[in-house]
Amino acid sequence: MSEVKTENKKSKVGVTIIVVLLLIIIGGGGFMWYKMQALNAGASQNSKIEEGKFGLNEIIVNLADEGGKKYIKIKPVLGYNSSNKELEGEFATKDHVLRDITIAILRGKTSKDLNPKGEEELKKEMLQKLNPVLDKGKLTNVYFTDFLIQ
């Protein structure tokens, strides 16, 4: 009879341990889900910032390919936080500087440099070189509404 009591106690202890472990696992999973939902909610609030766009006029430039027979036609659009009204005014006074920097960047590129991956690199380079000339704010993105290499 004492063997049965001992086995019952061992059995109850084993079940209790399993139940406690399951509760810990479920609780941890619930906590992680809650944290992920909170992070996603914060990210979606941050993404609700309205983006303004300032389009530069079309630019046509010879590329640095051998023989100089290739050119690019591009129409960049500069993205920025639209709540920054001072930056909007600065675009009007620095349009020529922004175009000049963009032209200089493009003249150093070959057609091979401007493959799809190179296009993303070009956007990053434009952000790096255009942002320092802006005093009232910073660009957040560069888009191309026209991108032709011939």
CSV table of C-alpha atoms in Angstrom, one decimal, residues 101 104-106 109 118-131 142:
chain,number,residue,atom,x,y,z
A,101,ILE,CA,25.1,67.7,-57.1
A,104,ALA,CA,28.0,65.4,-60.7
A,105,ILE,CA,27.0,62.1,-59.1
A,106,LEU,CA,25.5,60.8,-62.3
A,109,LYS,CA,28.5,56.5,-63.1
A,118,GLY,CA,23.1,50.2,-58.3
A,119,GLU,CA,20.0,52.2,-58.5
A,120,GLU,CA,19.5,51.7,-54.7
A,121,GLU,CA,23.1,52.7,-54.1
A,122,LEU,CA,22.5,55.8,-56.2
A,123,LYS,CA,19.6,56.8,-54.0
A,124,LYS,CA,21.7,56.3,-50.9
A,125,GLU,CA,24.6,58.3,-52.4
A,126,MET,CA,22.2,61.1,-53.3
A,127,LEU,CA,20.9,61.3,-49.8
A,128,GLN,CA,24.4,61.4,-48.4
A,129,LYS,CA,25.5,64.2,-50.7
A,130,LEU,CA,22.3,66.3,-50.8
A,131,ASN,CA,21.5,66.4,-47.1
A,142,VAL,CA,14.8,59.6,-53.1
